[in-house]
Short mmCIF file of C-alpha atoms and ligand atoms in Angstrom, two decimals:
data_model
loop_
_atom_site.label_atom_id
_atom_site.label_comp_id
_atom_site.label_asym_id
_atom_site.label_seq_id
_atom_site.Cartn_x
_atom_site.Cartn_y
_atom_site.Cartn_z
CA MET A 24 0.10 0.24 -0.30
CA GLN A 25 0.76 3.45 -0.67
CA ASN A 26 2.87 5.38 2.58
CA PHE A 27 1.01 8.96 2.84
CA TYR A 28 5.07 10.10 3.43
CA ASP A 29 5.24 9.27 0.24
CA TYR A 30 3.35 12.26 -1.23
CA SER A 31 4.19 15.69 -1.82
CA LEU A 32 1.43 18.02 -1.17
CA THR A 33 0.35 17.93 -5.63
CA ASP A 34 0.41 15.13 -5.73
CA PHE A 35 -2.02 14.13 -2.92
CA LYS A 36 -4.34 16.39 -4.53
CA SER A 37 -4.15 14.94 -7.82
CA LEU A 38 -3.98 11.74 -6.86
CA THR A 39 -7.31 11.94 -3.83
CA SER A 40 -9.65 14.41 -6.72
CA LEU A 41 -8.98 11.22 -9.17
CA HIS A 42 -11.06 9.36 -5.99
CA GLY A 43 -13.34 11.83 -5.95
CA TYR A 44 -12.34 14.30 -2.99
CA LYS A 45 -12.19 17.75 -2.70
CA ASP A 46 -8.01 19.61 -2.56
CA VAL A 47 -9.67 21.55 0.37
CA HIS A 48 -10.21 17.93 2.15
CA ALA A 49 -6.69 16.55 0.55
CA GLU A 50 -4.74 19.84 1.67
CA ASN A 51 -6.47 20.05 5.76
CA PHE A 52 -5.61 16.12 6.20
CA TYR A 53 -1.86 17.40 4.39
CA THR A 54 -1.77 20.11 6.53
CA SER A 55 -2.59 18.04 9.59
CA LYS A 56 -0.80 15.35 9.39
CA TYR A 57 2.06 17.34 9.72
CA LYS A 58 1.65 20.74 12.03
CA GLY A 59 -0.70 18.58 13.69
CA SER A 60 -3.38 21.32 13.90
CA GLU A 61 -6.77 20.19 14.06
CA LYS A 62 -8.86 20.97 10.95
CA HIS A 63 -12.16 19.36 9.98
CA ILE A 64 -12.17 15.96 7.85
CA PRO A 65 -15.23 14.51 6.30
CA GLU A 66 -15.82 10.66 8.02
CA ASN A 67 -15.82 9.60 4.45
CA PHE A 68 -12.44 10.92 3.60
CA ILE A 69 -11.16 9.88 6.32
CA GLN A 70 -12.10 6.20 5.82
CA TYR A 71 -10.85 6.28 2.01
CA LEU A 72 -7.45 6.84 3.25
CA LYS A 73 -6.62 4.61 6.05
CA THR A 74 -8.07 1.98 3.80
CA ASN A 75 -5.67 3.90 1.06
CA PHE A 76 -3.09 4.60 2.65
CA ASN A 77 0.00 3.60 4.80
CA LEU A 78 0.01 5.96 7.56
CA ALA A 79 2.72 4.72 9.08
CA LEU A 80 5.72 6.18 11.00
CA PRO A 81 9.21 4.04 10.90
CA LYS A 82 9.49 2.20 14.37
CA ILE A 83 11.32 3.84 16.99
CA GLN A 84 13.41 0.68 18.55
CA LYS A 85 15.86 1.81 20.43
CA ILE A 86 16.82 5.52 22.22
CA GLN A 87 19.71 6.90 23.48
CA THR A 88 20.26 9.76 25.00
CA ALA A 89 23.64 11.27 25.96
CA GLU A 90 25.26 12.49 29.15
CA ASP A 91 24.16 16.27 28.06
CA GLU A 92 20.83 15.15 28.11
CA LEU A 93 19.82 17.00 25.04
CA THR A 94 21.69 14.90 22.18
CA VAL A 95 19.17 11.63 21.06
CA LYS A 96 19.97 8.61 19.13
CA PHE A 97 17.00 6.78 17.88
CA LEU A 98 17.69 3.63 15.72
CA VAL A 99 14.74 3.58 13.43
CA GLU A 100 13.61 0.33 12.36
CA LEU A 101 12.02 0.02 8.72
CA SER A 102 9.65 -1.99 7.42
CA ASP A 103 12.04 -4.86 5.57
CA GLY A 104 13.66 -5.00 9.41
CA ASN A 105 16.57 -2.81 8.10
CA CYS A 106 17.54 0.27 10.35
CA VAL A 107 19.23 3.30 10.51
CA GLU A 108 20.20 6.07 12.94
CA THR A 109 18.72 9.56 13.47
CA VAL A 110 20.53 12.45 15.40
CA LEU A 111 18.63 14.85 18.15
CA VAL A 112 21.11 17.00 18.08
CA PRO A 113 20.43 20.12 19.84
CA PHE A 114 21.34 23.45 18.77
CA ASN A 115 21.16 27.42 20.78
CA LYS A 116 17.20 27.20 21.49
CA LYS A 117 16.21 24.34 18.40
CA TYR A 118 17.30 21.39 17.67
CA THR A 119 18.89 20.17 14.51
CA ILE A 120 17.86 16.40 13.19
CA CYS A 121 20.49 14.72 11.39
CA ILE A 122 18.83 12.69 9.10
CA SER A 123 20.32 9.46 6.68
CA SER A 124 19.47 9.40 3.68
CA GLN A 125 20.93 5.38 2.49
CA VAL A 126 21.02 2.13 5.04
CA GLY A 127 24.67 1.74 5.04
CA CYS A 128 26.67 3.37 3.09
CA ALA A 129 28.46 3.29 -0.76
CA MET A 130 31.59 5.46 0.11
CA LYS A 131 33.94 3.99 2.41
CA CYS A 132 35.60 6.85 3.89
CA SER A 133 38.61 5.46 5.80
CA PHE A 134 38.03 7.47 8.22
CA CYS A 135 33.91 6.29 8.93
CA PHE A 136 32.49 3.82 11.25
CA THR A 137 29.31 3.96 8.62
CA GLY A 138 31.46 3.09 5.40
CA THR A 139 31.98 -0.20 7.38
CA GLN A 140 28.92 -1.71 7.11
CA GLY A 141 29.07 -0.98 3.08
CA LEU A 142 25.83 -0.34 1.38
CA LYS A 143 22.14 -1.86 1.96
CA ARG A 144 19.76 0.03 -0.21
CA ASN A 145 18.18 3.56 -0.85
CA LEU A 146 15.85 4.75 1.62
CA GLU A 147 12.53 5.61 0.32
CA VAL A 148 10.94 8.97 0.91
CA HIS A 149 8.98 8.25 3.18
CA GLU A 150 11.49 6.85 6.04
CA ILE A 151 13.52 10.10 4.94
CA VAL A 152 10.51 12.17 5.16
CA GLY A 153 9.40 10.52 8.48
CA GLN A 154 12.67 10.67 10.44
CA TYR A 155 11.48 13.70 10.33
CA VAL A 156 8.15 13.56 11.54
CA LEU A 157 9.31 11.02 14.07
CA ALA A 158 12.01 12.86 15.95
CA TYR A 159 9.84 16.37 15.71
CA ASN A 160 6.99 14.33 17.08
CA TYR A 161 9.22 13.30 20.16
CA ILE A 162 10.76 17.11 20.60
CA LYS A 163 7.40 18.03 21.58
CA GLU A 164 6.53 15.59 23.49
CA ASN A 165 9.94 15.21 25.36
CA PHE A 166 11.29 19.01 25.09
CA PRO A 167 8.28 21.42 24.40
CA GLU A 168 9.83 24.40 25.66
CA LYS A 169 12.21 23.71 21.69
CA PHE A 170 8.85 23.11 19.60
CA ALA A 171 10.08 25.73 17.16
CA ALA A 172 10.91 23.19 13.35
CA PRO A 173 13.99 21.72 13.62
CA ASN A 174 16.23 22.26 11.04
CA ILE A 175 17.75 19.14 8.92
CA VAL A 176 21.20 17.93 8.16
CA PHE A 177 21.69 15.42 6.00
CA MET A 178 24.88 13.87 8.00
CA GLY A 179 23.70 10.70 8.90
CA GLN A 180 24.26 7.50 7.35
CA GLY A 181 24.49 7.32 4.12
CA GLU A 182 25.71 9.38 0.56
CA PRO A 183 22.90 11.64 0.07
CA LEU A 184 23.54 12.72 -3.85
CA HIS A 185 23.48 9.41 -4.07
CA ASN A 186 20.12 9.04 -3.50
CA PHE A 187 19.50 11.98 -5.14
CA ASP A 188 15.69 11.31 -6.60
CA ASN A 189 14.40 10.24 -3.28
CA ILE A 190 16.40 13.62 -1.41
CA LYS A 191 15.11 15.88 -4.01
CA ARG A 192 11.54 14.25 -3.32
CA ALA A 193 11.70 14.26 0.39
CA ILE A 194 13.25 17.69 0.89
CA SER A 195 10.38 19.57 -1.48
CA ILE A 196 7.93 17.58 1.08
CA PHE A 197 10.62 19.17 3.77
CA LEU A 198 9.52 23.14 1.72
CA GLU A 199 5.77 22.16 1.35
CA VAL A 200 3.81 25.24 2.65
CA ARG A 201 0.92 23.46 3.24
CA GLY A 202 3.11 21.13 5.37
CA LEU A 203 6.12 21.67 7.24
CA HIS A 204 7.10 24.70 5.58
CA LEU A 205 10.94 24.55 6.23
CA GLY A 206 13.40 27.47 4.49
CA PRO A 207 15.80 26.10 1.92
CA ARG A 208 18.13 27.43 4.47
CA GLN A 209 16.82 25.24 7.30
CA ILE A 210 18.14 22.61 5.61
CA THR A 211 21.56 21.45 4.91
CA LEU A 212 23.22 18.10 2.56
CA SER A 213 25.63 17.01 3.02
CA THR A 214 28.49 15.38 0.48
CA ALA A 215 31.97 13.55 0.23
CA GLY A 216 31.85 14.87 -3.04
CA TYR A 217 29.15 13.10 -5.79
CA LEU A 218 29.85 14.78 -8.97
CA PRO A 219 26.58 13.46 -10.59
CA GLY A 220 25.09 14.71 -7.66
CA LEU A 221 26.68 18.21 -7.43
CA LYS A 222 26.00 18.33 -11.46
CA LYS A 223 22.36 18.59 -11.12
CA ILE A 224 22.06 20.47 -7.24
CA GLU A 225 19.73 23.17 -8.82
CA GLU A 226 17.08 20.74 -8.61
CA LEU A 227 17.50 20.74 -5.28
CA ASN A 228 15.37 23.84 -4.63
CA GLN A 229 18.81 25.90 -2.87
CA VAL A 230 19.05 24.23 0.25
CA ASN A 231 22.89 24.62 1.60
CA ILE A 232 25.19 22.96 0.88
CA ALA A 233 27.88 20.78 2.38
CA LEU A 234 31.40 19.15 1.14
CA SER A 235 33.48 16.91 3.29
CA PHE A 236 36.53 18.06 2.27
CA HIS A 237 39.02 17.13 5.38
CA SER A 238 42.60 17.85 2.60
CA PRO A 239 43.45 19.63 -0.44
CA PHE A 240 45.61 18.08 -1.91
CA ASN A 241 44.39 15.06 -4.03
CA ASN A 242 46.47 12.21 -3.12
CA GLN A 243 45.45 12.36 0.39
CA ARG A 244 41.98 12.52 -0.03
CA ASP A 245 41.90 9.62 -2.56
CA GLU A 246 43.23 7.61 0.55
CA LEU A 247 40.09 9.74 3.16
CA ILE A 248 37.84 9.14 0.20
CA PRO A 249 38.16 7.17 -2.03
CA LEU A 250 35.24 8.81 -4.69
CA ASN A 251 37.50 11.04 -4.88
CA LYS A 252 39.89 9.15 -7.34
CA ALA A 253 36.58 9.37 -9.55
CA TYR A 254 36.13 13.01 -8.50
CA PRO A 255 38.84 15.07 -8.01
CA ILE A 256 38.84 17.74 -6.02
CA GLU A 257 39.50 20.73 -8.78
CA GLU A 258 36.37 19.16 -10.21
CA ILE A 259 34.30 20.06 -6.93
CA VAL A 260 35.25 22.49 -6.04
CA SER A 261 34.87 24.30 -9.89
CA THR A 262 31.33 22.81 -9.97
CA LEU A 263 30.92 24.47 -6.72
CA LYS A 264 31.92 27.71 -8.07
CA ASP A 265 29.42 27.15 -10.29
CA ILE A 266 26.50 26.81 -8.34
CA PRO A 267 23.72 29.93 -8.05
CA ARG A 268 23.11 30.79 -3.63
CA LEU A 269 21.11 32.79 -2.02
CA LYS A 270 21.92 35.97 -0.57
CA ARG A 271 24.39 35.33 2.39
CA GLN A 272 24.53 32.22 1.64
CA TYR A 273 27.85 29.99 2.18
CA LEU A 274 29.28 26.88 1.17
CA THR A 275 29.91 24.91 4.56
CA PHE A 276 33.09 23.16 3.97
CA GLU A 277 33.30 20.28 6.83
CA TYR A 278 37.20 18.90 7.49
CA LEU A 279 38.23 16.05 9.30
CA ILE A 280 41.38 16.75 11.69
CA ILE A 281 42.91 13.98 12.31
CA LYS A 282 46.01 14.03 14.63
CA ASP A 283 49.19 14.53 12.75
CA MET A 284 47.93 13.83 9.18
CA ASN A 285 46.27 16.88 7.37
CA HIS A 286 46.33 20.24 9.35
CA SER A 287 50.01 21.62 8.45
CA GLU A 288 51.34 24.57 7.57
CA GLU A 289 51.51 23.35 3.82
CA HIS A 290 47.69 21.93 3.50
CA VAL A 291 47.10 26.03 4.76
CA GLN A 292 48.46 27.11 2.01
CA GLU A 293 47.02 24.28 -0.67
CA ILE A 294 43.78 25.75 0.60
CA VAL A 295 44.01 29.23 0.02
CA LYS A 296 44.95 28.68 -3.75
CA LEU A 297 42.77 26.12 -4.63
CA LEU A 298 39.59 27.86 -2.61
CA SER A 299 40.35 32.17 -3.41
CA GLY A 300 36.94 33.19 -4.82
CA LEU A 301 34.52 30.57 -3.16
CA PRO A 302 33.23 31.74 0.20
CA VAL A 303 33.53 28.95 2.48
CA ILE A 304 32.98 28.36 6.17
CA PHE A 305 34.68 26.26 7.87
CA ASN A 306 33.14 23.24 9.72
CA LEU A 307 36.42 21.94 11.30
CA ILE A 308 35.36 18.16 12.75
CA PRO A 309 38.29 16.25 15.20
CA PHE A 310 38.03 13.23 14.34
CA ASN A 311 35.78 10.81 16.37
CA GLU A 312 36.97 7.27 17.31
CA PHE A 313 34.80 4.76 17.32
CA PRO A 314 36.32 0.39 17.42
CA GLY A 315 38.91 0.05 15.29
CA ALA A 316 39.73 2.73 14.19
CA LYS A 317 42.85 3.86 12.08
CA TYR A 318 43.40 6.95 13.11
CA LYS A 319 44.04 9.24 16.28
CA ARG A 320 41.94 12.41 17.71
CA PRO A 321 44.08 15.33 16.85
CA LEU A 322 45.30 16.92 20.38
CA ASP A 323 42.84 20.80 20.96
CA LYS A 324 45.64 22.87 20.62
CA ASP A 325 46.44 21.52 17.20
CA VAL A 326 42.83 22.05 16.31
CA ASP A 327 42.85 26.00 17.35
CA ASN A 328 46.04 26.40 15.50
CA PHE A 329 44.26 25.44 12.06
CA LYS A 330 41.73 27.42 12.31
CA GLN A 331 43.45 30.42 13.97
CA ARG A 332 45.53 29.93 10.29
CA LEU A 333 42.12 30.29 8.16
CA VAL A 334 40.56 32.95 10.10
CA ASP A 335 44.25 34.31 9.39
CA HIS A 336 44.01 34.24 5.59
CA GLY A 337 40.21 35.35 5.81
CA PHE A 338 38.20 32.69 5.75
CA PHE A 339 35.67 31.87 8.56
CA ALA A 340 36.06 28.29 11.03
CA SER A 341 34.54 27.00 13.69
CA VAL A 342 35.20 24.40 15.27
CA ARG A 343 32.27 21.36 15.72
CA LYS A 344 31.64 20.72 19.29
CA THR A 345 31.46 16.87 19.50
CA LYS A 346 27.98 15.78 20.58
CA GLY A 347 27.07 12.65 21.56
CA ASP A 348 30.62 10.67 21.14
CA ASP A 349 29.83 8.91 24.82
CA ILE A 350 26.52 7.35 22.76
CA LEU A 351 28.14 6.49 19.61
CA ALA A 352 25.87 9.87 17.75
CA ALA A 353 28.59 11.99 17.06
CA CYS A 354 29.92 11.90 13.48
CA GLY A 355 30.97 9.33 11.79
CA GLN A 356 30.32 6.58 14.49
CA LEU A 357 26.64 5.91 13.23
CA ASN A 358 26.83 2.34 11.81
CA THR A 359 23.63 0.08 12.69
CA LYS A 360 25.64 -3.01 12.44
CA SER A 361 27.30 -3.12 15.31
N1 SAH B 4 28.02 10.54 3.07
C1 SAH B 4 28.01 12.65 3.23
C2 SAH B 4 26.99 12.06 4.90
C3 SAH B 4 26.99 11.31 6.14
S1 SAH B 4 28.09 13.45 6.68
C4 SAH B 4 29.21 13.35 3.86
O1 SAH B 4 30.31 12.53 3.63
O2 SAH B 4 28.95 14.83 3.97
C5 SAH B 4 29.14 12.65 7.89
C6 SAH B 4 29.55 13.86 8.45
O3 SAH B 4 30.46 12.63 9.48
C7 SAH B 4 30.72 13.93 7.34
O4 SAH B 4 31.51 15.39 7.35
C8 SAH B 4 32.64 13.18 7.77
O5 SAH B 4 32.72 13.17 6.76
C9 SAH B 4 32.11 13.63 9.01
N2 SAH B 4 32.77 11.58 9.89
C10 SAH B 4 33.00 10.78 9.29
N3 SAH B 4 33.43 10.24 10.32
C11 SAH B 4 34.10 10.87 10.97
C12 SAH B 4 34.87 10.75 11.91
N4 SAH B 4 35.32 9.18 12.39
N5 SAH B 4 34.87 12.04 13.45
C13 SAH B 4 34.64 12.75 12.47
N6 SAH B 4 33.74 13.39 11.88
C14 SAH B 4 33.39 11.54 10.68
#
């Protein structure tokens, strides 16, 4: 049976009107599902929906709360028994929901725990949207003071641009004025640099783009992100230069800092050469260790130095505070096989 959370409002209305139901009722139902507001919906329409649509969200199989008592990791079970992880990350007064795009991941980045499990399959639209809805419901119940619609980062398991069509449809559902009505700047899509997806990024309604950068040198980036062998960094950077941006919209470059590996002065100089003219904000992520990891976390002073050198060269840079690493909910620690 078709899942309700697969549908944009336009598609939902076309389908229900084919069966003789009024647009206004379809709209009211759609809004009530996403916004929780009470609307009058005729009984016969409700009966039709119940028999023709699956209205179920994925199941929360396990909830872990970190020591900060605010970062929450959900193990989410899909209808075929596969699981993905969704993480609530506190950010000022609001939450950001970190959403997975695939079961596992094909990218095999050498520093990432998710990569060790390989790719099982793409997530369906309703599984992507469903993670948001269930996490938002949890916030409303447990942290009612943080009820504002959370931001989204596609930084969970998987490579979102590798599941382009479903991510695209999910984004259009997130932006729907009669539904969740998020703004494009509330959504950030992070990619390891999957060029075929970046080339059609304009189809994604100008959401924020983050690149997992990690090194300006191809030989080193090849080791960290094998995908770089197919799509080297200069090609990615030149594609990023051509992407239209909203006013004051920056590109985020995530930079994983690994002890004694990628935070030298040569790295700084090469970064300056490669990125001049691009409006980049650096998001520095000290490497998070996980069982079996071959890299080490850098010293705090090395992270601060590297940040300062980037700032000296006119970049914005901040260090991402690690949240939830005690429950393996931090970046690169998501793994549903362990
Ligand atoms: N595939 C996409 C989405 C995943 S985002 C991408 O690569 O961007 C997850 C972020 O966490 C990426 O920036 C990734 O490089 C980073 N990451 C992965 N493993 C990590 C680890 N062990 N420590 C810190 N960050 C890590």
